[in-house]
Tab-separated table of C-alpha atoms in Angstrom:
chain	number	residue	atom	x	y	z
R	1118	MET	CA	124.907	108.414	70.462
R	1119	ILE	CA	123.233	108.897	73.855
R	1120	LYS	CA	125.241	107.117	76.560
R	1121	LYS	CA	123.728	104.756	79.149
R	1122	GLU	CA	125.316	106.726	82.019
R	1123	VAL	CA	123.493	109.878	80.879
R	1124	LEU	CA	120.195	108.014	80.598
R	1125	LYS	CA	120.521	106.493	84.069
R	1126	ASN	CA	120.774	109.926	85.648
R	1127	VAL	CA	118.083	111.461	83.462
R	1128	VAL	CA	115.572	108.683	84.040
R	1129	PHE	CA	116.162	108.653	87.809
R	1130	ASP	CA	115.863	112.433	88.105
R	1131	THR	CA	112.727	112.478	85.953
R	1132	ILE	CA	111.054	109.829	88.130
R	1133	LYS	CA	112.035	111.719	91.281
R	1134	LYS	CA	110.794	115.044	89.934
R	1135	GLY	CA	107.610	113.430	88.597
R	1136	SER	CA	106.781	111.984	92.010
R	1137	CYS	CA	107.802	114.938	94.194
R	1138	CYS	CA	107.323	118.172	92.216
R	1139	ILE	CA	103.982	119.129	90.699
R	1140	PRO	CA	104.163	120.831	87.295
R	1141	LYS	CA	103.864	124.626	87.052
R	1142	ASP	CA	100.555	124.555	85.165
R	1143	VAL	CA	98.989	122.385	87.897
R	1144	ARG	CA	100.309	124.747	90.575
R	1145	GLU	CA	98.652	127.644	88.696
R	1146	ALA	CA	95.366	125.716	88.645
R	1147	PHE	CA	95.517	125.471	92.458
R	1148	ASN	CA	96.137	129.219	92.753
R	1149	SER	CA	93.158	130.000	90.489
R	1150	ALA	CA	90.944	127.660	92.502
R	1151	ILE	CA	91.958	129.293	95.790
R	1152	ALA	CA	91.141	132.708	94.312
R	1153	ASN	CA	87.816	131.612	92.799
R	1154	GLU	CA	86.287	129.431	95.519
R	1155	LYS	CA	83.584	131.214	97.496
R	1156	THR	CA	83.742	129.307	100.787
R	1157	GLN	CA	86.601	129.279	103.261
R	1158	LYS	CA	86.273	125.495	103.541
R	1159	ALA	CA	86.868	124.926	99.818
R	1160	LYS	CA	89.705	127.489	99.778
R	1161	GLU	CA	91.336	125.522	102.613
R	1162	GLY	CA	91.003	122.227	100.753
R	1163	PHE	CA	93.017	123.665	97.870
R	1164	GLY	CA	95.239	125.786	100.116
R	1165	ASN	CA	96.324	122.952	102.426
R	1166	THR	CA	97.024	120.693	99.464
R	1167	LEU	CA	99.109	123.366	97.747
R	1168	LYS	CA	101.060	124.045	100.967
R	1169	SER	CA	101.896	120.355	101.183
R	1170	LEU	CA	102.822	120.187	97.484
R	1171	ASP	CA	105.262	123.071	97.934
R	1172	LEU	CA	106.780	121.327	100.960
R	1173	SER	CA	107.231	118.191	98.839
R	1174	ILE	CA	109.314	120.202	96.392
R	1175	GLU	CA	111.386	121.605	99.273
R	1176	ARG	CA	111.770	118.261	101.067
R	1177	MET	CA	111.935	116.168	97.894
R	1178	ASN	CA	109.392	113.662	99.197
R	1179	PRO	CA	106.463	112.203	97.214
R	1180	ALA	CA	103.598	114.650	96.675
R	1181	CYS	CA	101.248	111.797	97.665
R	1182	PRO	CA	102.028	108.393	99.210
R	1183	ASP	CA	100.163	106.760	96.346
R	1184	THR	CA	102.910	107.173	93.788
R	1185	GLY	CA	100.784	105.313	91.272
R	1186	TRP	CA	101.445	103.247	88.183
R	1187	PRO	CA	104.900	104.049	86.771
R	1188	LEU	CA	104.291	105.175	83.186
R	1189	PHE	CA	106.935	106.271	80.706
R	1190	PHE	CA	106.096	108.225	77.557
R	1191	LEU	CA	108.971	108.492	75.130
R	1192	LYS	CA	109.054	110.934	72.267
R	1193	VAL	CA	111.809	109.591	70.119
R	1194	GLY	CA	113.634	111.340	67.298
R	1195	ASN	CA	113.551	109.185	64.189
R	1196	GLU	CA	117.373	109.392	63.963
R	1197	ALA	CA	118.040	109.031	67.728
R	1198	LYS	CA	120.761	106.538	68.704
R	1199	ILE	CA	121.057	105.056	72.182
R	1200	GLU	CA	123.992	103.041	73.488
R	1201	GLY	CA	122.644	99.489	73.684
R	1202	GLY	CA	119.470	100.455	71.835
R	1203	PHE	CA	115.966	100.939	73.182
R	1204	MET	CA	115.996	97.678	75.089
R	1205	ALA	CA	118.857	99.138	77.136
R	1206	LEU	CA	116.770	102.236	77.806
R	1207	GLU	CA	113.870	100.106	79.036
R	1208	GLU	CA	116.202	98.104	81.280
R	1209	ILE	CA	117.587	101.349	82.719
R	1210	ALA	CA	114.035	102.593	83.315
R	1211	ARG	CA	113.125	99.408	85.216
R	1212	ASN	CA	116.277	99.644	87.324
R	1213	MET	CA	115.686	103.308	88.104
R	1214	VAL	CA	112.066	102.652	89.137
R	1215	ALA	CA	113.387	100.007	91.542
R	1216	LYS	CA	116.065	102.400	92.846
R	1217	ALA	CA	113.558	105.240	93.312
R	1218	THR	CA	111.329	102.808	95.223
R	1219	LYS	CA	114.149	101.676	97.473
R	1220	GLU	CA	115.048	105.285	98.268
R	1221	GLY	CA	111.457	106.235	99.167
R	1222	TYR	CA	110.673	108.438	96.147
R	1223	LEU	CA	108.096	105.848	95.065
R	1224	ARG	CA	105.971	103.588	97.263
R	1225	ALA	CA	106.143	99.853	96.501
R	1226	THR	CA	102.624	99.854	95.095
R	1227	MET	CA	102.773	97.489	92.098
R	1228	LYS	CA	101.859	93.906	92.927
R	1229	HIS	CA	100.767	90.693	91.226
R	1230	PRO	CA	97.095	91.137	90.244
R	1231	LEU	CA	95.985	87.786	91.670
R	1232	THR	CA	98.444	86.596	94.282
R	1233	GLY	CA	99.143	90.052	95.690
R	1234	TYR	CA	102.869	89.288	95.577
R	1235	ASP	CA	104.781	92.515	96.126
R	1236	PRO	CA	108.318	92.549	94.686
R	1237	GLY	CA	108.990	95.771	96.606
R	1238	THR	CA	110.399	97.401	93.461
R	1239	ASN	CA	107.368	98.457	91.391
R	1240	VAL	CA	108.796	96.283	88.615
R	1241	GLY	CA	106.901	93.274	87.273
R	1242	MET	CA	105.032	91.922	84.249
R	1243	ASN	CA	104.461	94.835	81.821
R	1244	ILE	CA	105.274	97.356	84.572
R	1245	PRO	CA	106.677	99.995	84.264
R	1246	HIS	CA	104.848	100.681	81.019
R	1247	PHE	CA	106.297	102.354	77.913
R	1248	THR	CA	104.508	104.363	75.229
R	1249	TYR	CA	106.443	105.600	72.199
R	1250	LYS	CA	105.889	108.369	69.705
R	1251	PHE	CA	108.265	108.960	66.784
R	1252	VAL	CA	109.138	112.455	65.583
R	1253	PRO	CA	111.767	113.994	63.287
R	1254	GLY	CA	115.234	114.627	64.794
R	1255	ASN	CA	117.783	112.825	66.964
R	1256	ASP	CA	116.796	113.800	70.541
R	1257	ILE	CA	114.586	111.879	72.913
R	1258	GLU	CA	112.093	113.326	75.381
R	1259	ILE	CA	111.366	111.211	78.409
R	1260	SER	CA	108.145	111.865	80.304
R	1261	TYR	CA	107.295	110.089	83.531
R	1262	ALA	CA	103.732	110.095	84.862
R	1263	ALA	CA	102.846	108.824	88.335
R	1264	LYS	CA	99.278	107.722	87.632
R	1265	GLY	CA	97.400	107.565	90.926
R	1266	GLY	CA	95.232	104.620	91.961
R	1267	GLY	CA	92.176	106.621	93.021
R	1268	SER	CA	91.778	108.402	89.712
R	1269	GLU	CA	92.144	105.093	87.879
R	1270	CYS	CA	90.029	102.775	90.066
R	1271	PHE	CA	86.747	104.531	90.772
R	1272	GLY	CA	85.301	104.987	87.301
R	1273	GLY	CA	87.361	108.033	86.332
R	1274	THR	CA	88.930	105.902	83.632
R	1275	ARG	CA	86.620	103.929	81.364
R	1276	TYR	CA	85.219	103.729	77.858
R	1277	LYS	CA	81.962	103.170	76.038
R	1278	MET	CA	81.188	102.421	72.426
R	1279	ILE	CA	78.324	104.556	71.134
R	1280	ALA	CA	76.316	104.605	67.916
R	1281	PHE	CA	76.715	107.359	65.332
R	1282	ALA	CA	73.019	108.062	65.924
R	1283	ASP	CA	73.882	109.206	69.460
R	1284	GLY	CA	76.597	111.584	68.231
R	1285	LEU	CA	77.932	114.518	70.205
R	1286	ALA	CA	75.090	114.470	72.739
R	1287	GLY	CA	75.942	110.839	73.532
R	1288	ILE	CA	79.626	111.678	73.886
R	1289	LYS	CA	79.024	114.614	76.228
R	1290	LYS	CA	76.473	112.743	78.331
R	1291	PHE	CA	78.834	109.832	78.843
R	1292	VAL	CA	81.662	112.145	79.919
R	1293	ILE	CA	79.689	114.298	82.351
R	1294	ASP	CA	77.771	111.365	83.896
R	1295	ALA	CA	80.855	109.200	84.287
R	1296	TYR	CA	82.935	112.050	85.694
R	1297	ALA	CA	80.310	113.144	88.239
R	1298	ALA	CA	79.863	109.557	89.453
R	1299	ALA	CA	83.617	108.988	89.696
R	1300	ALA	CA	84.235	112.244	91.568
R	1301	ARG	CA	81.645	111.381	94.223
R	1302	ALA	CA	83.030	111.649	97.748
R	1303	GLY	CA	86.410	112.568	96.286
R	1304	ALA	CA	87.070	109.073	94.934
R	1305	ILE	CA	89.199	110.232	91.978
R	1306	CYS	CA	90.718	113.140	93.952
R	1307	PRO	CA	88.874	115.884	92.048
R	1308	PRO	CA	89.154	118.389	90.466
R	1309	ALA	CA	90.855	116.116	87.949
R	1310	VAL	CA	92.699	116.834	84.762
R	1311	LEU	CA	90.247	115.035	82.501
R	1312	GLY	CA	91.421	113.451	79.275
R	1313	VAL	CA	88.825	112.441	76.692
R	1314	GLY	CA	89.537	110.213	73.700
R	1315	ILE	CA	87.046	110.060	70.834
R	1316	GLY	CA	87.208	107.518	68.015
R	1317	GLY	CA	89.557	104.684	67.127
R	1318	THR	CA	89.223	101.256	68.717
R	1319	GLY	CA	88.411	101.081	72.407
R	1320	ASN	CA	92.082	100.941	73.324
R	1321	ILE	CA	93.063	103.747	70.934
R	1322	ALA	CA	90.434	106.026	72.503
R	1323	SER	CA	91.592	104.963	75.986
R	1324	ALA	CA	95.261	105.628	75.184
R	1325	LEU	CA	94.429	109.073	73.765
R	1326	ALA	CA	92.407	109.876	76.885
R	1327	LYS	CA	95.255	108.760	79.163
R	1328	GLU	CA	97.851	110.761	77.224
R	1329	ALA	CA	95.556	113.819	77.171
R	1330	ALA	CA	95.120	113.527	80.972
R	1331	CYS	CA	98.773	112.910	81.800
R	1332	LEU	CA	100.688	114.882	79.180
R	1333	ARG	CA	98.669	117.923	78.114
R	1334	LEU	CA	98.952	121.156	80.091
R	1335	VAL	CA	96.067	122.265	82.280
R	1336	GLY	CA	94.070	124.807	80.284
R	1337	SER	CA	95.591	123.884	76.937
R	1338	HIS	CA	93.302	123.526	73.933
R	1339	HIS	CA	93.082	121.263	70.942
R	1340	PRO	CA	94.080	123.254	67.826
R	1341	GLU	CA	90.913	122.276	65.936
R	1342	GLU	CA	87.942	124.534	66.687
R	1343	MET	CA	85.401	121.703	66.891
R	1344	MET	CA	87.461	119.864	69.534
R	1345	SER	CA	88.382	122.951	71.561
R	1346	GLN	CA	84.695	123.870	71.662
R	1347	ILE	CA	83.846	120.464	73.134
R	1348	GLU	CA	86.622	121.010	75.701
R	1349	LYS	CA	85.212	124.424	76.675
R	1350	ASP	CA	81.612	123.205	76.852
R	1351	LEU	CA	82.468	120.210	79.036
R	1352	TYR	CA	84.790	122.304	81.220
R	1353	ASP	CA	82.078	124.900	81.908
R	1354	SER	CA	79.354	122.327	82.481
R	1355	ILE	CA	81.371	120.132	84.838
R	1356	ASN	CA	82.471	123.205	86.768
R	1357	SER	CA	78.822	124.153	87.287
R	1358	LEU	CA	78.140	120.888	89.176
R	1359	GLY	CA	79.489	121.877	92.627
R	1360	ILE	CA	81.805	118.894	93.244
R	1361	GLY	CA	84.711	120.901	94.709
R	1362	PRO	CA	87.976	119.767	96.325
R	1363	MET	CA	87.886	116.036	97.137
R	1364	GLY	CA	84.168	116.043	96.305
R	1365	SER	CA	83.355	118.029	99.439
R	1366	GLY	CA	81.539	120.829	97.585
R	1367	GLY	CA	82.871	123.893	95.782
R	1368	ASP	CA	83.098	125.836	92.551
R	1369	THR	CA	86.036	124.029	90.982
R	1370	SER	CA	85.083	120.538	89.842
R	1371	VAL	CA	87.521	119.882	86.998
R	1372	PHE	CA	90.886	121.563	86.296
R	1373	SER	CA	90.965	120.924	82.561
R	1374	VAL	CA	89.166	118.956	79.867
R	1375	ASN	CA	91.626	117.789	77.200
R	1376	VAL	CA	90.104	116.131	74.143
R	1377	GLU	CA	91.978	114.106	71.519
R	1378	TYR	CA	90.472	112.143	68.671
R	1379	ALA	CA	91.146	109.495	66.040
R	1380	TYR	CA	89.227	108.560	62.914
R	1381	THR	CA	86.855	105.755	63.623
R	1382	HIS	CA	85.093	102.834	61.968
R	1383	ILE	CA	81.700	103.456	60.372
R	1384	ALA	CA	80.341	100.973	62.932
R	1385	GLY	CA	80.593	103.207	65.988
R	1386	ILE	CA	82.370	105.805	68.141
R	1387	ALA	CA	84.528	104.819	71.079
R	1388	VAL	CA	84.508	107.439	73.830
R	1389	ALA	CA	87.016	107.118	76.628
R	1390	LEU	CA	87.791	109.206	79.635
R	1391	SER	CA	90.822	109.178	81.851
R	1392	SER	CA	90.994	111.260	85.002
R	1393	ASN	CA	94.295	112.317	86.438
R	1394	CYS	CA	94.059	113.282	90.115
R	1395	TRP	CA	94.257	116.991	90.993
R	1396	ILE	CA	97.981	116.878	91.721
R	1397	ALA	CA	98.509	115.556	88.131
R	1398	ARG	CA	102.128	114.425	88.514
R	1399	ARG	CA	104.466	114.327	85.547
R	1400	ALA	CA	107.950	115.390	84.564
R	1401	THR	CA	109.695	115.627	81.201
R	1402	THR	CA	113.366	115.767	80.281
R	1403	ARG	CA	114.825	116.177	76.798
R	1404	VAL	CA	118.092	114.386	76.068
R	1405	TYR	CA	120.066	115.732	73.127
R	1406	SER	CA	122.184	113.466	70.968
R	1407	ASP	CA	125.380	114.981	72.458
R	1408	GLY	CA	124.236	114.078	75.981
R	1409	ARG	CA	123.043	117.539	77.051
R	1410	THR	CA	119.780	117.482	78.995
R	1411	GLU	CA	116.980	119.973	79.514
R	1412	GLU	CA	113.987	119.851	81.876
R	1413	LEU	CA	110.753	120.774	80.092
R	1414	ASP	CA	107.551	122.166	81.651
R	1415	ASN	CA	105.532	120.984	78.673
R	1416	PRO	CA	105.805	117.393	77.372
R	1417	ASN	CA	104.636	118.707	73.957
R	1418	TRP	CA	103.314	115.190	73.424
R	1419	PHE	CA	100.647	116.186	70.931
R	1420	ASP	CA	102.743	118.577	68.823
R	1421	GLY	CA	101.863	117.390	65.339
R	1422	ARG	CA	99.234	115.233	67.173
Z	838	MET	CA	79.635	123.444	111.369
Z	839	ALA	CA	81.846	123.122	114.442
Z	840	THR	CA	85.498	122.175	114.968
Z	841	TYR	CA	86.434	119.539	117.569
Z	842	TYR	CA	89.763	118.476	119.089
Z	843	LEU	CA	89.330	114.900	120.339
Z	844	ASN	CA	91.541	112.531	122.301
Z	845	VAL	CA	91.859	108.774	121.767
Z	846	PRO	CA	90.619	106.504	123.314
Z	847	LEU	CA	87.372	108.019	122.065
Z	848	MET	CA	84.273	107.758	124.262
Z	849	ASP	CA	80.702	107.450	123.030
Z	850	GLU	CA	80.044	111.021	124.173
Z	851	ASP	CA	82.955	112.270	122.046
Z	852	VAL	CA	81.506	110.930	118.835
Z	853	VAL	CA	77.726	111.240	119.286
Z	854	GLN	CA	78.075	115.046	119.429
Z	855	LEU	CA	79.616	115.116	115.929
Z	856	LYS	CA	77.400	116.101	113.007
Z	857	ILE	CA	78.110	115.691	109.311
Z	858	GLY	CA	80.164	118.628	108.008
Z	859	ASP	CA	81.931	119.209	111.365
Z	860	LEU	CA	85.725	119.305	111.358
Z	861	VAL	CA	87.788	117.081	113.650
Z	862	TYR	CA	91.429	116.990	114.830
Z	863	LEU	CA	92.620	113.851	116.617
Z	864	SER	CA	95.269	113.192	119.276
Z	865	GLY	CA	96.395	109.934	120.876
Z	866	PRO	CA	96.926	106.345	119.727
Z	867	ALA	CA	95.677	105.003	116.386
Z	868	PHE	CA	96.381	102.079	114.076
Z	869	THR	CA	96.493	101.681	110.310
Z	870	CYS	CA	94.885	99.106	108.078
Z	871	ARG	CA	94.033	98.318	104.490
Z	872	SER	CA	92.493	95.308	102.763
Z	873	ARG	CA	95.189	92.691	103.348
Z	874	LEU	CA	94.961	93.136	107.124
Z	875	GLN	CA	91.173	92.831	107.077
Z	876	ARG	CA	91.352	89.775	104.828
Z	877	TYR	CA	94.018	88.262	107.105
Z	878	ILE	CA	91.844	88.753	110.195
Z	879	PHE	CA	88.255	88.321	109.028
Z	880	ASP	CA	88.545	85.964	106.027
Z	881	GLU	CA	91.597	83.955	107.000
Z	882	LYS	CA	90.535	83.870	110.657
Z	883	ASN	CA	93.724	85.090	112.306
Z	884	LYS	CA	93.737	86.913	115.615
Z	885	LEU	CA	94.545	90.628	115.714
Z	886	PRO	CA	97.831	90.634	117.666
Z	887	PHE	CA	97.004	93.743	119.744
Z	888	SER	CA	94.139	95.265	121.664
Z	889	THR	CA	92.105	98.087	120.127
Z	890	GLU	CA	90.408	99.013	123.388
Z	891	GLN	CA	92.605	102.037	124.103
Z	892	ARG	CA	93.285	102.504	120.381
Z	893	ASN	CA	89.775	102.720	118.938
Z	894	LEU	CA	90.739	104.902	115.971
Z	895	LEU	CA	91.465	103.214	112.638
Z	896	ILE	CA	93.111	104.994	109.711
Z	897	HIS	CA	92.803	103.521	106.214
Z	898	VAL	CA	96.201	104.335	104.745
Z	899	GLY	CA	99.154	102.895	102.853
Z	900	PRO	CA	102.008	105.044	104.147
Z	901	ILE	CA	105.550	105.283	102.820
Z	902	ILE	CA	107.847	104.298	105.671
Z	903	VAL	CA	111.545	103.532	105.266
Z	904	ARG	CA	114.006	101.896	107.646
Z	905	GLU	CA	116.868	104.246	108.533
Z	906	ASN	CA	119.510	103.868	111.268
Z	907	ASN	CA	117.495	101.149	113.009
Z	908	ASP	CA	114.461	103.386	113.131
Z	909	TRP	CA	111.353	103.988	111.035
Z	910	ARG	CA	111.125	107.183	109.019
Z	911	LEU	CA	107.668	108.266	107.891
Z	912	VAL	CA	108.080	109.666	104.361
Z	913	SER	CA	104.486	110.210	103.283
Z	914	PHE	CA	100.999	109.687	104.714
Z	915	THR	CA	97.548	110.327	103.217
Z	916	PRO	CA	94.327	108.449	104.058
Z	917	THR	CA	93.242	106.090	101.272
Z	918	SER	CA	89.743	105.312	99.987
Z	919	SER	CA	87.590	103.619	102.618
Z	920	ILE	CA	84.838	102.556	100.247
Z	921	ARG	CA	86.912	99.689	98.874
Z	922	PHE	CA	87.016	98.142	102.372
Z	923	GLU	CA	83.231	98.124	102.703
Z	924	LYS	CA	83.216	94.322	102.689
Z	925	TRP	CA	84.833	94.322	106.159
Z	926	GLY	CA	83.596	97.724	107.391
Z	927	ALA	CA	80.771	96.592	109.663
Z	928	LYS	CA	82.867	93.753	111.105
Z	929	SER	CA	85.741	96.133	111.837
Z	930	VAL	CA	83.473	98.581	113.660
Z	931	LYS	CA	81.834	95.829	115.701
Z	932	GLU	CA	84.683	93.468	116.476
Z	933	TRP	CA	87.406	96.073	116.964
Z	934	GLY	CA	85.128	98.433	118.920
Z	935	LEU	CA	86.050	101.387	116.701
Z	936	LYS	CA	84.759	104.869	117.494
Z	937	ALA	CA	86.154	106.551	114.380
Z	938	ILE	CA	87.565	105.580	110.994
Z	939	VAL	CA	89.633	108.059	108.996
Z	940	GLY	CA	89.737	107.457	105.250
Z	941	LYS	CA	89.260	109.058	101.868
Z	942	THR	CA	85.762	108.870	100.307
Z	943	THR	CA	83.161	107.325	102.618
Z	944	MET	CA	81.706	103.948	103.599
Z	945	GLY	CA	78.600	102.144	102.344
Z	946	GLU	CA	75.224	101.435	103.931
Z	947	GLU	CA	76.174	98.335	105.863
Z	948	THR	CA	79.045	100.079	107.651
Z	949	ALA	CA	76.943	103.197	108.249
Z	950	GLN	CA	74.333	100.960	109.911
Z	951	ALA	CA	77.013	99.361	112.119
Z	952	MET	CA	78.316	102.848	112.963
Z	953	LYS	CA	74.839	103.851	114.066
Z	954	GLU	CA	74.459	100.761	116.258
Z	955	HIS	CA	77.924	100.934	117.822
Z	956	LYS	CA	78.443	104.734	117.913
Z	957	CYS	CA	81.218	105.317	115.420
Z	958	VAL	CA	81.924	108.029	112.816
Z	959	HIS	CA	83.768	108.204	109.501
Z	960	LEU	CA	86.097	111.129	108.843
Z	961	SER	CA	87.280	112.197	105.406
Z	962	PRO	CA	90.075	114.564	104.274
Z	963	GLN	CA	89.355	117.592	102.097
Z	964	SER	CA	92.958	117.961	101.101
Z	965	VAL	CA	95.849	115.766	100.051
Z	966	SER	CA	98.411	117.270	102.380
Z	967	PRO	CA	100.829	114.620	103.653
Z	968	ASN	CA	103.441	117.210	104.608
Z	969	LEU	CA	100.999	119.019	106.891
Z	970	TRP	CA	100.230	115.714	108.618
Z	971	LEU	CA	103.727	114.253	108.938
Z	972	ASP	CA	104.632	116.452	111.898
Z	973	SER	CA	101.538	115.322	113.818
Z	974	ILE	CA	102.279	111.586	113.499
Z	975	LYS	CA	104.797	109.500	115.440
Z	976	ILE	CA	105.355	105.819	114.719
Z	977	GLU	CA	105.154	103.739	117.897
Z	978	ASP	CA	105.288	100.169	116.663
Z	979	VAL	CA	104.320	97.831	113.847
Z	980	TYR	CA	102.468	94.516	113.787
Z	981	LEU	CA	102.238	91.887	111.028
Z	982	PHE	CA	105.076	93.541	109.110
Z	983	ASP	CA	106.516	90.224	107.881
Z	984	GLU	CA	103.098	88.833	106.966
Z	985	LEU	CA	101.670	91.889	105.184
Z	986	GLY	CA	104.580	94.140	104.187
Z	987	THR	CA	105.283	97.795	104.884
Z	988	ILE	CA	102.178	99.298	103.242
Z	989	GLU	CA	99.570	96.903	104.598
Z	990	ALA	CA	101.024	96.172	108.053
Z	991	ALA	CA	99.237	97.474	111.152
Z	992	TRP	CA	101.250	100.516	112.204
Z	993	HIS	CA	100.700	101.891	115.672
Z	994	LEU	CA	100.770	105.669	115.666
Z	995	GLN	CA	100.696	108.441	118.213
Z	996	LEU	CA	98.847	111.477	116.882
Z	997	ASP	CA	99.043	115.116	117.880
Z	998	LYS	CA	96.188	117.274	116.523
Z	999	PHE	CA	96.024	115.225	113.320
Z	1000	GLY	CA	93.508	116.847	110.934
Z	1001	PRO	CA	91.330	118.533	109.888
Z	1002	PHE	CA	88.914	115.845	108.702
Z	1003	VAL	CA	85.265	116.343	107.869
Z	1004	VAL	CA	82.635	114.134	109.527
Z	1005	ASP	CA	81.052	112.391	106.545
Z	1006	ILE	CA	79.141	109.679	108.433
Z	1007	ASP	CA	77.803	110.553	111.884
Z	1008	CYS	CA	76.377	108.274	114.592
Z	1009	GLU	CA	72.867	108.788	113.242
Z	1010	GLY	CA	73.863	107.238	109.924
Z	1011	ASN	CA	73.718	110.547	108.010
Z	1012	ASN	CA	76.133	110.916	105.095
Z	1013	TYR	CA	77.680	114.296	104.198
Z	1014	PHE	CA	78.202	113.292	100.575
Z	1015	GLU	CA	74.495	112.591	100.036
Z	1016	GLY	CA	73.976	116.339	100.445
Z	1017	ILE	CA	76.593	117.009	97.768
Z	1018	ASP	CA	74.936	114.359	95.537
Z	1019	THR	CA	71.654	116.285	95.697
Z	1020	ILE	CA	73.387	119.515	94.645
Z	1021	VAL	CA	75.286	117.805	91.806
Z	1022	GLU	CA	72.150	116.051	90.503
Z	1023	ALA	CA	70.205	119.337	90.504
Z	1024	ASN	CA	73.022	121.165	88.678
Z	1025	LYS	CA	73.294	118.355	86.152
Z	1026	LYS	CA	69.855	119.186	84.729
Z	1027	GLN	CA	71.054	122.658	83.693
Z	1028	ALA	CA	74.361	121.207	82.476
Z	1029	TYR	CA	72.499	118.830	80.133
Z	1030	LYS	CA	70.633	121.835	78.687
Z	1031	ASP	CA	73.874	123.776	78.245
Z	1032	LEU	CA	75.436	120.784	76.482
Z	1033	ASN	CA	72.391	120.327	74.185
Z	1034	ILE	CA	71.663	116.885	75.610
Z	1035	PRO	CA	67.890	116.329	75.172
Z	1036	ALA	CA	66.004	115.610	78.420
Z	1037	ASP	CA	64.677	112.366	76.928
Z	1038	PHE	CA	68.058	111.252	75.505
Z	1039	LYS	CA	68.482	107.464	75.371
Z	1040	TYR	CA	71.517	105.588	74.086
Z	1041	THR	CA	71.084	103.246	71.138
Z	1042	LYS	CA	71.603	99.823	72.693
Z	1043	LEU	CA	74.753	98.333	71.166
Z	1044	TYR	CA	75.442	95.604	73.712
């Protein structure tokens, strides 16, 4: 049985780490970009951002003042037991989001969509949001993603239903066109970690794209050859465009292209993309059934897909 | 490409010399704003409760600021996307007498036209580096805090070599990102070939 007291601490620390400390794989992507960029200006764009990100880890302040939509992804062991059940876990998560907001680890960004009412806590209707995945075992893995507003609002996240007749060419064209338009003038804070979802209903494709953007490591590949080839082709092509840091020109235009897919209806193919901004914030903690905890660099969300 | 260190209040001669692609650092007074302030002033017809004459630099930003020991502590600060404030851009330039706007992305045609007429530039960050900026910003005061809340209130700041920002719209109405657009569009042609997307590809119309 996992105790509430343990979960309170774990959830709070995971939110704090997710907002303040960029993951190791993202940090590596910055180092590669600094090494590969040809102009001093582009090197500085990456370099100054990385300097600030490292200071955020040292000072434990948010990596960016837009601390985004609070999203929880829970990988739950089929036999996992929580004191008070999963509704207690969700209540703890809401309380910890409010606490992290009050203490300045999150900005009070979530508001009523029509009235603009700001509760000052980042807690409201359907927010924070929870996504579950069930796996064998009795541990739970809690991932927190701070999903930035820029990468969500300017066309970096959208979907299109295409005909079978349009096939792979239609999929690739949609992704590259949509990404280039969204990255214009740095709107989505490029180079993004780009998640692509293929197949399923519109919302299945969109959820896969979001999870691929927020939970897969930069530079990771889908285990199936056909999918990893699409990832490589899109990665190379987008990086030939010249978008650069914050859209100001450069050799690095996307950090990673992560593709996931679902079987689809004979009627058509949903294609979705979800861009995560270049500082791609997330943190994952595993909680064992005996209450031990372990911070993980990799959410391993798609293990077993 | 040149680098400039400018002091606020900005004069016409300070900004007309700037060309797209130049880098700028700013010192002196500034104020912050995002959409709720502009809606409050321009749509809901309220009066801006301070003068912008000696403070003609606007920063589009939603900072994190917390109250500690009867004082404000700036936790994080990064310019936010200007393009979403396009609706009020031209009015802001004209009625507030702005000489520079700092914000992510860029502004649209109407604002660029107003910038040309009233001698104003738009400046855009190439990094997301709040910790490199925090030390160059001091909070002086805040207006409309109760009405608009901590993120959307008008914060008065005192800046010390705040930057660098790239000039993306100059006083001639040129836009830095249009140059990048041309490069991206040209590279896209080769990318389509590499991705086996036929030049005459058209989507089957589903809806």
